[in-house]
Coordinates of C-alpha atoms in Angstrom, one line a residue:
M1 CA 58.2 28.2 40.9
P2 CA 55.2 27.3 38.8
T3 CA 52.4 25.2 40.3
Y4 CA 49.8 22.7 39.0
K5 CA 46.5 21.5 40.3
A6 CA 44.9 18.6 38.4
P7 CA 41.4 19.3 37.1
V8 CA 39.7 16.4 39.0
E9 CA 36.3 18.0 39.4
D10 CA 36.2 19.0 35.7
F11 CA 36.9 15.4 34.7
M12 CA 34.2 14.2 37.1
F13 CA 31.7 16.6 35.5
L14 CA 32.6 15.3 32.0
F15 CA 32.6 11.7 33.0
H16 CA 29.5 11.5 35.0
D17 CA 27.3 14.5 34.1
L18 CA 28.1 15.1 30.4
L19 CA 29.1 11.7 29.1
K20 CA 27.5 9.5 31.8
I21 CA 30.1 6.8 31.5
Q22 CA 28.6 5.1 34.6
D23 CA 25.6 4.2 32.5
R24 CA 27.5 2.6 29.6
D25 CA 27.2 -1.0 30.6
D26 CA 27.0 -1.7 26.8
L27 CA 30.8 -1.0 26.5
P28 CA 33.6 -3.2 27.7
G29 CA 35.5 -1.8 30.7
F30 CA 32.8 0.7 31.6
T31 CA 30.9 -1.5 34.1
D32 CA 33.0 -0.5 37.1
L33 CA 33.4 3.1 36.2
T34 CA 31.3 4.4 39.1
E35 CA 31.9 7.9 40.5
D36 CA 33.8 6.3 43.4
M37 CA 36.0 4.4 41.1
T38 CA 36.9 7.2 38.7
R39 CA 37.4 9.7 41.6
A40 CA 39.8 7.3 43.2
I41 CA 41.8 7.0 40.0
L42 CA 41.7 10.7 39.2
E43 CA 42.7 11.8 42.8
G44 CA 45.4 9.2 43.0
G45 CA 46.8 10.3 39.6
A46 CA 46.5 13.9 40.5
K47 CA 48.5 13.4 43.7
F48 CA 51.3 11.6 41.8
C49 CA 51.4 14.3 39.1
E50 CA 51.3 17.2 41.5
E51 CA 53.7 15.9 44.0
V52 CA 56.2 13.8 42.0
L53 CA 56.2 14.9 38.4
Q54 CA 55.5 18.6 38.6
P55 CA 58.4 19.5 40.9
L56 CA 60.8 17.9 38.4
N57 CA 59.6 19.9 35.4
Q58 CA 61.6 23.1 35.9
S59 CA 64.7 21.4 37.2
G60 CA 64.5 18.8 34.4
D61 CA 64.4 21.6 31.9
E62 CA 67.4 23.4 33.4
E63 CA 69.5 20.2 33.6
G64 CA 68.3 18.6 30.4
A65 CA 69.1 15.1 29.1
V66 CA 72.9 14.6 28.7
F67 CA 74.9 12.5 26.2
E68 CA 78.4 11.7 27.5
N69 CA 80.8 8.9 26.5
G70 CA 78.1 7.1 24.5
V71 CA 75.6 7.1 27.4
V72 CA 72.4 9.2 27.6
R73 CA 71.4 10.2 31.1
V74 CA 68.1 11.7 32.1
P75 CA 67.9 14.6 34.6
K76 CA 68.2 14.1 38.3
G77 CA 65.1 12.6 39.9
F78 CA 63.7 11.3 36.6
K79 CA 64.7 7.6 37.1
E80 CA 63.3 7.5 40.6
A81 CA 60.1 9.1 39.4
Y82 CA 59.9 6.6 36.5
D83 CA 60.3 3.7 38.9
A84 CA 57.6 5.1 41.2
Y85 CA 55.4 5.7 38.1
C86 CA 55.6 2.1 37.1
E87 CA 55.4 0.7 40.7
N88 CA 52.1 2.6 41.2
G89 CA 50.8 1.2 37.9
W90 CA 50.2 4.5 36.1
N91 CA 51.9 3.1 33.0
R92 CA 49.5 0.1 32.9
L93 CA 46.1 1.8 33.2
G94 CA 45.0 0.9 29.6
A95 CA 46.9 -2.4 29.2
P96 CA 45.0 -5.7 29.1
E97 CA 44.5 -7.5 32.3
E98 CA 46.3 -10.6 31.0
L99 CA 49.4 -8.4 30.6
G100 CA 49.2 -7.1 34.1
G101 CA 47.2 -3.9 33.2
A102 CA 44.1 -2.4 34.6
N103 CA 42.3 -2.5 31.2
M104 CA 40.9 1.0 31.6
P105 CA 39.0 2.5 28.6
A106 CA 40.6 5.2 26.5
V107 CA 38.5 7.9 28.3
V108 CA 40.3 7.2 31.6
N109 CA 43.7 6.8 30.0
F110 CA 43.6 10.1 28.2
A111 CA 42.4 11.9 31.3
F112 CA 45.5 10.7 33.2
A113 CA 47.7 11.4 30.1
E114 CA 46.5 15.0 30.3
M115 CA 47.4 15.4 33.9
G116 CA 50.9 13.8 33.4
N117 CA 51.7 16.0 30.5
A118 CA 50.5 19.1 32.3
A119 CA 52.7 18.3 35.2
N120 CA 55.8 17.3 33.2
Q121 CA 55.5 16.9 29.4
A122 CA 59.1 15.8 28.9
F123 CA 58.7 13.0 31.5
A124 CA 55.3 11.9 30.3
M125 CA 56.6 11.2 26.8
Y126 CA 58.8 8.3 28.0
P127 CA 56.0 6.0 29.2
G128 CA 53.5 7.5 26.7
L129 CA 55.6 6.4 23.7
T130 CA 56.2 3.0 25.3
S131 CA 52.5 2.4 25.6
A132 CA 52.0 3.2 21.9
A133 CA 54.9 0.9 21.0
Y134 CA 53.8 -2.1 23.0
S135 CA 50.2 -1.7 21.6
A136 CA 51.5 -1.8 18.1
L137 CA 53.8 -4.8 18.9
A138 CA 51.0 -6.7 20.6
A139 CA 48.9 -6.2 17.4
T140 CA 51.5 -7.1 14.9
G141 CA 54.3 -9.0 16.6
D142 CA 55.2 -12.7 16.6
D143 CA 54.1 -15.0 19.5
W144 CA 57.6 -14.8 21.1
M145 CA 57.5 -11.0 21.1
K146 CA 54.1 -11.1 22.8
E147 CA 55.4 -13.5 25.4
H148 CA 58.7 -12.0 26.2
V149 CA 58.9 -8.4 24.9
V150 CA 55.4 -6.9 25.3
P151 CA 55.0 -7.8 29.0
K152 CA 58.3 -6.2 29.9
M153 CA 57.2 -3.0 28.1
V154 CA 53.8 -3.1 29.9
S155 CA 55.5 -3.4 33.3
G156 CA 57.9 -0.5 32.4
E157 CA 61.0 -2.7 32.7
W158 CA 61.7 -1.8 29.1
C159 CA 60.8 1.3 27.1
G160 CA 59.8 1.8 23.5
T161 CA 60.1 4.3 20.7
M162 CA 58.8 5.1 17.2
C163 CA 61.4 5.7 14.5
L164 CA 60.2 7.3 11.4
T165 CA 61.9 10.6 10.5
E166 CA 65.2 10.7 8.6
P167 CA 67.6 13.7 8.0
H168 CA 66.2 14.2 4.5
C169 CA 62.6 13.1 5.0
G170 CA 59.8 13.1 7.5
T171 CA 56.2 13.2 6.1
D172 CA 57.2 11.9 2.7
L173 CA 58.0 8.3 3.4
K174 CA 58.7 7.5 -0.2
L175 CA 62.1 9.3 0.2
M176 CA 63.2 7.1 3.1
K177 CA 66.7 5.5 2.8
T178 CA 66.8 3.2 5.8
K179 CA 66.8 -0.3 4.4
A180 CA 66.3 -3.8 5.8
V181 CA 67.9 -6.8 4.1
E182 CA 66.4 -10.2 4.7
Q183 CA 68.7 -12.9 6.1
E184 CA 68.5 -16.7 5.8
D185 CA 67.0 -17.1 9.3
G186 CA 64.1 -14.7 8.5
T187 CA 65.5 -11.8 10.4
Y188 CA 66.7 -8.6 8.7
K189 CA 69.8 -6.4 8.8
L190 CA 68.6 -2.9 9.2
S191 CA 70.8 0.1 8.3
G192 CA 70.1 3.9 8.3
T193 CA 69.8 7.0 10.4
K194 CA 66.7 8.2 12.2
I195 CA 66.4 11.6 13.8
F196 CA 64.1 13.3 16.3
I197 CA 63.6 10.0 18.1
S198 CA 61.8 10.8 21.4
G199 CA 63.2 8.6 24.2
G200 CA 65.7 7.2 21.7
D201 CA 68.1 6.3 24.5
H202 CA 68.3 6.8 28.2
D203 CA 69.4 5.2 31.5
M204 CA 66.0 4.5 33.1
T205 CA 65.6 1.0 31.7
D206 CA 67.8 -1.9 30.6
N207 CA 66.4 -2.2 27.1
I208 CA 64.6 0.0 24.6
V209 CA 62.4 -1.5 21.9
H210 CA 62.5 0.5 18.7
M211 CA 59.6 0.4 16.3
V212 CA 61.1 1.3 13.0
I213 CA 59.9 2.0 9.4
A214 CA 62.3 0.9 6.7
K215 CA 62.4 -0.2 3.1
I216 CA 63.1 -3.7 1.8
P217 CA 65.4 -3.4 -1.3
D218 CA 64.7 -5.3 -4.5
E219 CA 66.8 -8.1 -5.9
D220 CA 69.3 -5.6 -7.2
G221 CA 69.7 -3.9 -3.8
K222 CA 67.8 -0.8 -4.9
L223 CA 65.1 1.1 -2.9
A224 CA 61.9 1.9 -4.8
N225 CA 60.8 5.5 -4.6
D226 CA 57.3 4.5 -3.5
L227 CA 55.5 2.9 -0.5
S228 CA 55.4 -0.6 -1.8
T229 CA 58.5 -1.7 0.0
V230 CA 58.0 0.1 3.3
N231 CA 57.7 -2.2 6.2
F232 CA 57.4 -2.1 10.0
F233 CA 60.2 -3.6 12.2
M234 CA 61.0 -4.3 15.8
V235 CA 64.6 -3.5 16.6
P236 CA 65.7 -4.0 20.2
K237 CA 68.6 -2.0 21.7
V238 CA 69.7 -5.2 23.4
M239 CA 69.0 -8.5 21.8
V240 CA 66.3 -10.7 23.4
D241 CA 66.4 -14.5 23.5
Q242 CA 63.3 -15.8 21.7
E243 CA 63.1 -18.9 24.0
T244 CA 63.8 -17.4 27.4
G245 CA 63.3 -13.6 27.0
K246 CA 66.7 -13.0 28.6
L247 CA 68.8 -10.1 27.4
G248 CA 71.9 -10.9 25.3
A249 CA 74.4 -8.8 23.3
R250 CA 74.0 -5.2 22.3
N251 CA 72.3 -4.7 18.9
G252 CA 73.7 -2.5 16.2
V253 CA 71.9 0.6 17.4
S254 CA 73.8 3.6 18.6
V255 CA 73.2 7.2 19.5
G256 CA 74.8 9.7 17.2
S257 CA 73.8 12.7 19.4
I258 CA 70.9 14.1 21.3
E259 CA 69.1 17.1 19.8
K260 CA 69.7 20.6 21.2
K261 CA 66.1 21.8 21.4
M262 CA 63.9 24.8 22.1
G263 CA 61.9 22.9 24.7
I264 CA 61.1 19.5 26.3
K265 CA 64.9 19.5 27.2
A266 CA 64.5 16.7 29.7
Q267 CA 63.2 14.4 26.9
A268 CA 66.1 12.5 25.3
T269 CA 65.5 13.3 21.6
C270 CA 68.1 11.3 19.8
V271 CA 69.8 10.7 16.5
L272 CA 69.9 6.9 16.1
N273 CA 72.3 5.1 13.8
F274 CA 71.3 1.6 12.8
D275 CA 74.3 -0.4 11.5
E276 CA 73.1 -3.8 10.3
A277 CA 71.0 -4.0 13.4
T278 CA 69.1 -7.2 13.8
A279 CA 65.4 -6.4 13.0
Y280 CA 62.2 -8.4 13.0
R281 CA 59.6 -7.6 10.4
L282 CA 56.1 -7.2 11.9
G283 CA 52.9 -8.4 10.3
P284 CA 52.3 -10.8 7.4
K285 CA 55.0 -10.9 4.7
P286 CA 54.0 -8.8 1.7
Q287 CA 52.8 -10.9 -1.3
P288 CA 55.2 -11.1 -4.2
K289 CA 54.8 -9.0 -7.3
S290 CA 52.6 -10.3 -10.1
A291 CA 52.9 -9.5 -13.8
D292 CA 49.2 -9.8 -14.1
A293 CA 48.9 -6.9 -11.6
G294 CA 51.1 -4.6 -13.6
D295 CA 54.2 -5.6 -11.7
K296 CA 52.8 -4.1 -8.5
P297 CA 52.4 -5.8 -5.1
K298 CA 49.2 -7.7 -4.7
S299 CA 48.6 -6.0 -1.4
K300 CA 50.0 -3.0 0.4
S301 CA 52.7 -3.4 2.9
Q302 CA 51.4 -4.7 6.2
G303 CA 54.0 -2.5 8.0
M304 CA 52.2 0.6 7.0
A305 CA 49.0 -0.4 8.9
G306 CA 50.9 -1.0 12.1
M307 CA 52.9 2.2 11.9
F308 CA 49.9 4.3 11.0
G309 CA 47.9 2.8 13.9
M310 CA 50.7 3.9 16.2
M311 CA 50.9 7.3 14.6
N312 CA 47.2 8.0 15.0
A313 CA 47.3 7.1 18.7
A314 CA 50.4 9.4 19.0
R315 CA 48.5 12.2 17.3
M316 CA 45.7 12.0 19.7
G317 CA 48.2 12.0 22.5
V318 CA 49.9 15.1 21.2
G319 CA 46.5 16.9 21.0
I320 CA 46.1 16.0 24.7
Q321 CA 49.5 17.7 25.3
G322 CA 48.0 20.8 23.7
I323 CA 45.3 20.8 26.3
A324 CA 47.7 20.0 29.1
I325 CA 50.2 22.8 28.4
G326 CA 47.4 25.3 27.9
D327 CA 45.9 24.3 31.3
V328 CA 49.0 24.5 33.4
A329 CA 50.1 27.8 31.8
Y330 CA 46.6 29.2 32.4
Q331 CA 46.5 28.1 36.0
N332 CA 49.7 30.0 36.7
G333 CA 48.5 33.0 34.8
A334 CA 45.3 33.2 36.8
I335 CA 47.2 33.0 40.1
Y336 CA 49.5 35.8 39.1
A337 CA 46.7 38.0 37.8
N338 CA 45.0 37.8 41.3
E339 CA 48.3 38.6 43.1
R340 CA 50.0 41.2 40.9
T341 CA 48.8 44.8 41.4
A342 CA 49.0 47.5 38.7
G343 CA 46.7 50.4 37.9
R344 CA 43.1 50.8 38.8
A345 CA 39.9 49.2 37.5
L346 CA 38.3 51.4 34.8
S347 CA 35.1 51.4 36.8
G348 CA 36.8 52.6 40.0
A349 CA 39.3 51.2 42.5
K350 CA 38.5 47.7 43.7
N351 CA 41.0 47.8 46.6
P352 CA 41.0 51.5 47.6
E353 CA 43.1 50.7 50.7
D354 CA 46.0 49.5 48.5
S355 CA 48.0 51.6 46.1
A356 CA 46.8 49.6 43.0
D357 CA 44.3 46.9 42.1
P358 CA 45.2 43.3 41.1
I359 CA 45.5 43.1 37.3
I360 CA 42.6 40.6 37.2
V361 CA 40.4 43.7 37.1
H362 CA 41.5 44.7 33.6
P363 CA 39.4 43.5 30.7
D364 CA 42.3 42.6 28.5
V365 CA 43.9 40.4 31.2
R366 CA 40.5 38.7 31.6
R367 CA 40.3 38.3 27.8
M368 CA 43.5 36.3 27.7
L369 CA 42.7 34.2 30.6
L370 CA 39.1 33.4 29.5
A371 CA 40.3 32.6 26.0
S372 CA 42.7 30.1 27.5
R373 CA 40.3 28.5 29.9
S374 CA 37.4 28.3 27.5
F375 CA 39.7 26.5 25.0
V376 CA 41.1 24.1 27.6
E377 CA 37.8 23.0 29.1
G378 CA 36.1 22.8 25.7
A379 CA 39.0 20.8 24.2
R380 CA 39.0 18.5 27.2
A381 CA 35.3 17.8 26.7
L382 CA 35.8 17.0 23.0
A383 CA 38.8 14.8 23.7
M384 CA 36.9 12.8 26.3
W385 CA 33.9 12.4 23.9
V386 CA 36.2 11.2 21.1
S387 CA 37.9 8.8 23.6
V388 CA 34.5 7.2 24.2
M389 CA 34.0 7.1 20.4
F390 CA 37.2 5.0 20.1
T391 CA 35.7 2.4 22.4
E392 CA 32.3 2.5 20.6
A393 CA 34.0 2.1 17.3
R394 CA 35.6 -1.2 18.5
A395 CA 32.9 -2.6 20.7
A396 CA 29.5 -1.0 20.4
K397 CA 26.8 -3.6 19.8
D398 CA 24.9 -1.7 17.1
E399 CA 26.6 -1.6 13.7
K400 CA 25.4 2.0 12.9
Q401 CA 26.7 3.1 16.3
R402 CA 30.1 1.6 15.5
E403 CA 30.1 3.2 12.1
F404 CA 29.4 6.7 13.5
A405 CA 31.9 6.3 16.2
A406 CA 34.6 5.2 13.8
D407 CA 33.8 8.1 11.5
M408 CA 34.1 10.6 14.4
G409 CA 37.4 9.1 15.6
Q410 CA 38.9 9.4 12.1
L411 CA 37.5 12.8 11.4
M412 CA 38.5 14.4 14.8
T413 CA 42.0 13.0 15.1
P414 CA 43.7 15.6 12.8
I415 CA 41.6 18.3 14.3
I416 CA 42.5 17.3 17.8
K417 CA 46.2 17.2 16.9
G418 CA 46.3 20.3 14.8
Y419 CA 43.8 22.7 16.3
F420 CA 44.4 21.7 19.9
T421 CA 48.1 22.2 19.7
D422 CA 47.7 25.6 18.0
K423 CA 45.4 26.8 20.7
G424 CA 47.5 25.2 23.4
F425 CA 50.5 27.2 22.3
E426 CA 48.3 30.3 22.1
A427 CA 47.1 29.7 25.6
A428 CA 50.6 29.3 26.9
N429 CA 51.7 32.4 25.1
Q430 CA 48.8 34.5 26.4
S431 CA 49.3 33.2 30.0
M432 CA 53.0 34.3 29.7
Q433 CA 51.8 37.7 28.5
V434 CA 49.7 38.1 31.7
F435 CA 53.1 38.1 33.6
G436 CA 54.5 40.8 31.4
G437 CA 58.3 40.9 31.6
H438 CA 58.2 38.5 34.5
G439 CA 56.9 35.9 32.1
Y440 CA 59.9 36.3 29.8
V441 CA 62.5 35.4 32.5
K442 CA 62.9 32.0 33.9
D443 CA 61.9 32.7 37.5
H444 CA 58.2 31.9 37.1
G445 CA 58.5 29.1 34.6
M446 CA 56.2 30.6 32.1
E447 CA 58.7 30.8 29.3
Q448 CA 59.3 27.0 29.6
F449 CA 55.6 26.4 29.0
V450 CA 55.8 28.4 25.8
R451 CA 58.9 26.6 24.6
D452 CA 57.6 23.2 25.5
A453 CA 54.2 23.9 23.9
R454 CA 55.8 24.8 20.5
I455 CA 56.9 21.3 19.6
N456 CA 53.4 20.0 19.8
Q457 CA 52.5 21.9 16.6
V458 CA 55.4 20.2 14.8
Y459 CA 55.9 16.6 15.7
E460 CA 53.7 13.6 14.8
G461 CA 52.9 15.4 11.5
A462 CA 53.1 19.2 11.4
N463 CA 49.8 21.0 11.7
G464 CA 49.7 21.9 8.1
V465 CA 49.9 18.2 7.2
Q466 CA 47.1 17.5 9.6
A467 CA 45.0 20.1 7.8
L468 CA 45.8 18.5 4.5
D469 CA 44.9 15.1 5.9
L470 CA 41.6 16.5 7.1
V471 CA 40.5 18.0 3.8
G472 CA 42.2 15.5 1.5
R473 CA 41.4 12.2 3.2
K474 CA 39.1 12.4 6.3
M475 CA 36.5 14.7 4.7
T476 CA 36.4 12.9 1.4
A477 CA 36.5 9.3 2.5
K478 CA 33.4 7.2 1.7
G479 CA 31.7 10.0 -0.1
G480 CA 32.2 12.5 2.7
R481 CA 30.3 10.3 5.2
A482 CA 32.1 11.5 8.3
P483 CA 31.7 15.3 8.0
M484 CA 28.1 14.9 6.9
A485 CA 27.5 12.7 10.0
F486 CA 29.1 15.3 12.2
F487 CA 27.0 18.1 10.7
A488 CA 23.8 16.1 11.2
H489 CA 24.8 15.3 14.8
V490 CA 25.3 18.9 15.7
Q491 CA 22.2 20.0 13.8
A492 CA 20.1 17.4 15.7
F493 CA 21.3 18.8 19.0
I494 CA 20.4 22.4 17.9
D495 CA 17.0 21.3 16.7
A496 CA 16.2 19.3 19.8
N497 CA 17.0 22.3 22.1
K498 CA 15.7 25.2 20.0
D499 CA 13.0 26.0 22.6
D500 CA 15.5 26.2 25.5
A501 CA 15.7 30.0 26.2
N502 CA 18.8 29.5 28.4
L503 CA 20.7 27.9 25.5
K504 CA 19.6 30.4 22.8
P505 CA 22.9 32.4 22.8
Q506 CA 25.0 29.3 22.4
L507 CA 22.7 27.7 19.8
D508 CA 22.4 30.8 17.7
A509 CA 26.2 31.1 17.6
L510 CA 26.7 27.4 17.0
Q511 CA 24.1 27.4 14.2
A512 CA 25.9 30.3 12.4
G513 CA 29.3 28.6 12.9
L514 CA 28.0 25.3 11.6
K515 CA 26.5 27.1 8.5
D516 CA 29.9 28.7 7.8
L517 CA 31.7 25.4 8.1
Q518 CA 29.2 23.7 5.8
D519 CA 29.5 26.5 3.3
A520 CA 33.3 26.0 3.4
A521 CA 33.0 22.3 2.9
I522 CA 30.7 22.8 -0.1
W523 CA 33.1 25.3 -1.6
L524 CA 35.9 22.7 -1.2
A525 CA 33.8 20.0 -2.9
E526 CA 33.1 22.3 -5.8
N527 CA 36.5 23.9 -6.3
A528 CA 39.1 21.4 -5.1
P529 CA 38.5 19.1 -8.1
K530 CA 39.0 22.0 -10.5
D531 CA 42.4 22.8 -8.9
F532 CA 43.9 20.7 -6.1
E533 CA 45.8 23.7 -4.9
N534 CA 42.5 25.1 -3.7
A535 CA 42.2 22.3 -1.2
G536 CA 45.7 23.0 0.2
A537 CA 45.1 26.7 0.3
A538 CA 41.8 26.3 2.3
S539 CA 42.9 23.4 4.5
Y540 CA 44.2 25.2 7.5
D541 CA 41.3 27.6 7.8
V542 CA 38.9 24.7 7.4
M543 CA 40.7 22.7 10.2
T544 CA 40.4 25.8 12.4
M545 CA 36.7 26.2 11.6
F546 CA 36.1 22.5 12.5
G547 CA 37.9 23.0 15.8
I548 CA 35.9 26.1 16.7
V549 CA 32.6 24.5 15.8
A550 CA 33.4 21.2 17.6
L551 CA 34.3 23.1 20.8
G552 CA 31.1 25.2 20.4
F553 CA 29.1 22.0 20.2
M554 CA 30.8 20.8 23.4
W555 CA 30.2 24.1 25.2
A556 CA 26.5 24.0 24.2
Q557 CA 26.1 20.6 25.7
M558 CA 28.1 21.5 28.8
A559 CA 25.9 24.6 29.3
K560 CA 22.8 22.5 29.1
T561 CA 24.1 20.1 31.6
A562 CA 25.3 22.8 34.0
Q563 CA 22.0 24.7 33.8
A564 CA 20.1 21.5 34.5
K565 CA 22.2 20.8 37.6
L566 CA 21.8 24.3 38.8
D567 CA 18.0 24.2 38.4
A568 CA 18.0 20.9 40.3
G569 CA 20.1 22.3 43.1
E570 CA 22.9 19.8 42.5
G571 CA 26.6 20.2 42.4
D572 CA 28.9 23.2 43.2
P573 CA 27.0 26.4 42.1
E574 CA 30.2 28.3 41.5
F575 CA 31.7 25.6 39.3
L576 CA 28.5 25.4 37.3
K577 CA 28.1 29.1 36.9
R578 CA 31.6 29.3 35.7
K579 CA 30.8 26.8 33.0
L580 CA 27.9 28.9 31.8
V581 CA 30.1 32.0 31.6
L582 CA 32.8 30.1 29.6
A583 CA 30.1 28.8 27.3
R584 CA 28.9 32.3 26.6
Y585 CA 32.5 33.4 26.0
W586 CA 33.0 30.8 23.4
A587 CA 29.7 31.7 21.7
E588 CA 30.4 35.5 21.7
R589 CA 34.1 35.6 21.1
E590 CA 35.2 32.4 19.3
L591 CA 32.4 31.1 17.2
P592 CA 32.0 34.4 15.2
M593 CA 35.5 33.8 13.9
T594 CA 34.2 31.2 11.5
A595 CA 32.7 34.0 9.3
S596 CA 36.1 35.4 8.5
L597 CA 37.7 32.0 8.2
K598 CA 35.1 31.0 5.6
V599 CA 36.0 34.1 3.5
R600 CA 39.7 33.1 3.8
A601 CA 39.0 29.5 2.9
S602 CA 37.0 30.4 -0.2
A603 CA 39.6 32.9 -1.5
G604 CA 41.2 30.1 -3.5
A605 CA 44.8 29.4 -4.2
S606 CA 45.7 31.9 -6.9
T607 CA 47.3 34.5 -4.8
L608 CA 49.2 32.0 -2.7
M609 CA 50.6 30.3 -5.8
E610 CA 51.2 33.3 -8.0
L611 CA 54.7 34.3 -7.0
D612 CA 57.6 32.4 -8.5
A613 CA 59.7 30.7 -5.8
A614 CA 62.6 33.1 -6.5
N615 CA 60.4 36.1 -5.4
F616 CA 59.9 34.8 -1.9

């Protein structure tokens, strides 16, 4: 039976020693974030995740969600856990106070999200998607939706989904066939099929509010093969009275099947059929076409803005899942390595009274565990920093500060989604390897972590798409302002601490990694315009380089903070010394990889594109 211990002390270190959120009175929601307050939240969340959610993870995987006689049922114990989750208010941490929430900043919300996903990813997805859905609805919905629908989603009485993918298209929205035809009363009749819909149907709530992307056909009933007619809709599973908020008749939404998946089997991933379902368009109605504008819409569909806002939040959440699954897998790998005995240490027996030493004595076992832990703690630090950036981008008083924070949030989102989920899967796989053959069988639960981790690299935009988004949009927007701001920010830290002898190993490695990343960015700027395939060929390596350097930057800062606390005689010495060792590991073993990645990124696209498709 696997175990999980929430990293409360690590979050406390990040919150109050590294990020010093207790001093951020300039940001809304931060005034009350004292150490006592955050510890109470973290410890309460940890207790719930460890004692309620984690015990259901393995049993939920074995039972799975079930679809019988038109009804989707979650595994045993999930509904009771969901009810307790909502009763304790964990689903409302970040919701506005006027909606019954605690109005906690993103940095607190994402910390709890990590714990929930580490304890039980399949479960955590139900309230997580609901939060993203009600946030989008609150931003784009009509007044009656904000009065009667959003509060019930915030309370957990109703759940929500995001419906984008279709059998024939996912990333390429231009190919979408789901259509919404306007009715005389201003509603729409929406028809089509959506697949891979997480939480698409279940028996935990009385209603599920679907946030759906669909096309509005032209006067001839045809769907344009572009994004101009794509809109964002709310489609409730059960109709809601606009005056009273009471539930009415069942809407034209049905489950075709639930997906038979590799992992997250307790998550009800559905095929949804919309058969002239009543739908409500969200956001201002698109302006009509104009001949003067070349027969194009005067403005882009407002639905795209709402859906992309929801998708960006979801991508950050999936990146957090990468950290979570890496952490829980690592924890179990470390426990096993200290208990399992095999062979002797190369330097001589460590337990001569026993027939063998624990496998933790072997360098290669330590390599796998240190690789996992250094990623998890470095990624956690970056995620918490970016979470603060989200708040600064919205509410910082200084315009330049808002600009920098917004740039960092935009730049880091595809890196967090792509790089974190790659490394999270790698951490789960390495931790399973520590168990040897015992990791491959179900008894210890390690193979579930590997299976569950694998989806994170795929959904909410496959990682190759994230890499393309990074090099094609985020790095080029506004003349490359965001990456240049990041490079300058890292360089400023290196320059400010160049005389710190304790930091020299980290700073030397970080400087070299930063130089490799800058060189790759320059190569892209010079060669992508000549052949756009060069950007696609280099994108994954550049995304990986960004991730390595960004975590190196976090580790250098954590090393500085940990050393200062040690010198002052503050904190737990073992905790702080471990931080310093992990920082050195990242500098010695991970940052040097940017050199080879730079060579790969600058190799160009010719070899990748040379073979005819038939020769593959």
